Coordinates of C-alpha atoms and ligand atoms in Angstrom, one line a residue:
X84 CA 82.6 91.1 109.6
X85 CA 85.0 89.3 107.3
X86 CA 88.5 88.1 107.0
X87 CA 90.2 90.0 104.1
X88 CA 92.8 88.5 101.9
X89 CA 96.3 90.0 102.6
X90 CA 98.4 91.1 99.8
X91 CA 101.9 89.7 99.7
X92 CA 104.9 91.4 98.7
X93 CA 106.0 92.3 95.9
X94 CA 102.3 93.4 95.0
X95 CA 102.6 96.8 93.5
X96 CA 99.9 98.3 95.7
X97 CA 102.3 97.8 98.6
X98 CA 104.7 100.2 97.1
X99 CA 102.0 102.7 96.4
X100 CA 101.6 105.6 98.7
X101 CA 98.0 106.0 100.0
X102 CA 95.6 109.0 100.1
X103 CA 94.2 110.4 103.0
X104 CA 90.8 109.2 104.3
X105 CA 88.2 111.7 103.4
X106 CA 86.2 113.7 106.2
X107 CA 83.1 111.9 107.0
X108 CA 83.9 108.8 105.2
X109 CA 82.3 105.5 106.7
X110 CA 84.8 103.1 107.8
X111 CA 82.9 101.0 110.1
X112 CA 82.9 97.8 107.9
X113 CA 86.6 98.3 106.7
X114 CA 87.7 98.7 110.2
X115 CA 85.9 95.6 111.7
X116 CA 87.0 93.6 108.7
X117 CA 90.7 94.7 109.2
X118 CA 90.7 93.9 112.9
X119 CA 89.1 90.5 111.9
X120 CA 92.0 90.0 109.4
X121 CA 94.6 91.0 111.6
X122 CA 93.6 88.8 114.7
X123 CA 92.9 85.8 112.3
X124 CA 96.2 86.2 110.5
X125 CA 97.5 86.5 113.5
X126 CA 99.4 89.6 113.6
X127 CA 99.7 92.8 115.7
X128 CA 99.3 95.5 113.1
X129 CA 97.6 95.8 109.5
X130 CA 97.6 98.7 107.2
X131 CA 95.1 99.7 104.6
X132 CA 97.1 98.8 101.5
X133 CA 97.9 95.3 102.9
X134 CA 94.2 94.5 102.0
X135 CA 94.3 96.5 98.9
X136 CA 92.7 99.8 100.3
X137 CA 95.1 102.4 99.4
X138 CA 94.1 104.9 102.2
X139 CA 95.7 106.1 105.2
X140 CA 94.8 104.0 108.0
X141 CA 95.8 101.1 109.9
X142 CA 94.9 98.8 112.9
X143 CA 97.2 97.6 115.7
X144 CA 97.0 95.7 119.0
X145 CA 100.4 94.9 120.5
X146 CA 98.9 93.5 123.8
X147 CA 96.6 90.7 122.6
X148 CA 99.0 87.9 122.2
X149 CA 100.0 88.0 125.9
X150 CA 96.6 89.8 127.5
X151 CA 93.1 91.0 126.6
X152 CA 92.6 92.5 123.1
X153 CA 93.5 96.2 122.9
X154 CA 92.7 97.5 119.3
X155 CA 93.7 100.9 118.4
X156 CA 92.5 102.3 114.9
X157 CA 94.6 105.0 113.4
X158 CA 93.0 107.0 110.6
X159 CA 95.0 109.6 108.8
X160 CA 97.9 109.3 111.2
X161 CA 100.8 111.9 111.5
X162 CA 104.1 111.1 113.3
X163 CA 104.6 114.5 115.0
X164 CA 108.0 113.7 116.5
X165 CA 110.6 110.8 116.5
X166 CA 113.2 110.4 119.3
X167 CA 116.9 110.9 118.2
X168 CA 118.0 107.4 119.7
X169 CA 117.2 104.3 117.5
X170 CA 117.3 100.6 118.2
X171 CA 117.5 97.8 115.9
X172 CA 114.9 95.2 116.2
X173 CA 113.4 92.2 114.1
X174 CA 110.3 92.9 112.3
X175 CA 107.8 90.5 110.7
X176 CA 105.2 91.6 108.1
X177 CA 101.8 89.9 107.2
X178 CA 102.7 90.9 103.6
X179 CA 106.1 89.1 103.7
X180 CA 105.5 85.9 105.6
X181 CA 108.1 83.7 107.0
X182 CA 110.8 86.4 106.8
X183 CA 112.1 88.7 109.9
X184 CA 114.0 91.5 108.9
X185 CA 116.3 93.9 111.1
X186 CA 115.2 97.4 111.1
X187 CA 116.8 100.3 113.0
X188 CA 113.8 102.8 114.0
X189 CA 113.6 105.5 116.7
X190 CA 112.6 104.4 120.1
X191 CA 109.7 106.8 120.7
X192 CA 107.1 108.7 118.4
X193 CA 104.4 111.0 119.0
X194 CA 101.4 110.2 117.0
X195 CA 98.2 112.2 116.0
X196 CA 95.4 110.3 114.5
X197 CA 91.6 110.1 114.3
X198 CA 90.1 107.1 116.0
X199 CA 87.1 105.0 115.0
X200 CA 84.8 107.3 116.4
X201 CA 86.4 110.3 114.3
X202 CA 87.9 111.9 117.4
X203 CA 91.3 113.2 117.2
X204 CA 93.9 111.8 119.6
X205 CA 97.4 112.3 120.3
X206 CA 100.0 110.3 122.3
X207 CA 103.6 109.2 122.9
X208 CA 104.4 105.6 122.2
X209 CA 107.4 103.7 123.1
X210 CA 108.7 100.2 123.0
X211 CA 107.0 97.8 120.8
X212 CA 104.0 100.1 120.0
X213 CA 106.5 102.7 118.7
X214 CA 108.1 100.2 116.4
X215 CA 104.6 98.6 115.1
X216 CA 103.4 102.3 114.4
X217 CA 106.5 103.1 112.4
X218 CA 106.1 99.9 110.4
X219 CA 102.3 100.4 109.7
X220 CA 103.1 104.1 108.9
X221 CA 105.6 102.9 106.5
X222 CA 103.1 100.9 104.7
X223 CA 101.0 104.1 104.2
X224 CA 103.9 105.7 102.2
X225 CA 104.3 102.6 100.1
X226 CA 107.4 101.2 102.1
X227 CA 108.1 97.7 103.5
X228 CA 111.0 96.4 105.8
X229 CA 113.0 95.6 102.9
X230 CA 113.2 99.3 101.9
X231 CA 115.2 99.9 104.9
X232 CA 118.0 97.7 104.1
X233 CA 121.1 98.2 102.1
X234 CA 121.5 96.5 99.0
X235 CA 123.4 93.4 100.2
X236 CA 121.0 92.8 103.2
X237 CA 118.3 93.5 100.9
X238 CA 119.2 90.8 98.4
X239 CA 119.6 88.2 101.1
X240 CA 116.3 89.0 102.8
X241 CA 114.6 89.0 99.3
X242 CA 116.2 85.4 98.4
X243 CA 115.2 84.2 102.0
X244 CA 111.6 85.4 101.2
X245 CA 111.3 83.4 97.9
X246 CA 112.9 80.5 99.2
X247 CA 110.3 80.4 102.1
X248 CA 107.5 81.2 99.5
X249 CA 108.8 78.3 97.3
X250 CA 108.7 75.8 100.3
X251 CA 105.2 76.9 101.0
X252 CA 104.0 76.5 97.5
Ligands
ZN391 ZN1 104.0 95.1 107.3

């Protein structure tokens, strides 16, 4: 088990659509490392491309900051349905540290995925979990929060990010 380094925007790998995980591929080490990395960050979601693995999987745990750990591992996830009603909300991203971005997203989604044991799962999610899933799912398609903004908002968000990075350096 180890903590991996997290790629920071604008690394090109964060803008690259990911390929499906192959049937029977052994993901045990990668999944353990991704969970370690997410908890260490600390964050509530982490997608493959954020650690340089351009494959369709992500891990999330929307509960652990306020209760016991409840990790979910989503391999080859598919969003089967999105609710018609959307809501804006502030989102952080481990690859865009220090900047919150307001993104409007459907409030509910239905997801089908393979879990860490290879079993197929299907469930509806709402609330923060629905938002987190859509955020991580975006990463698998090479999209980040900035890609949801119009040009003016995007420029402002990118400026805030660069300023934050310069202050950190
Ligand atoms: Zn992110």
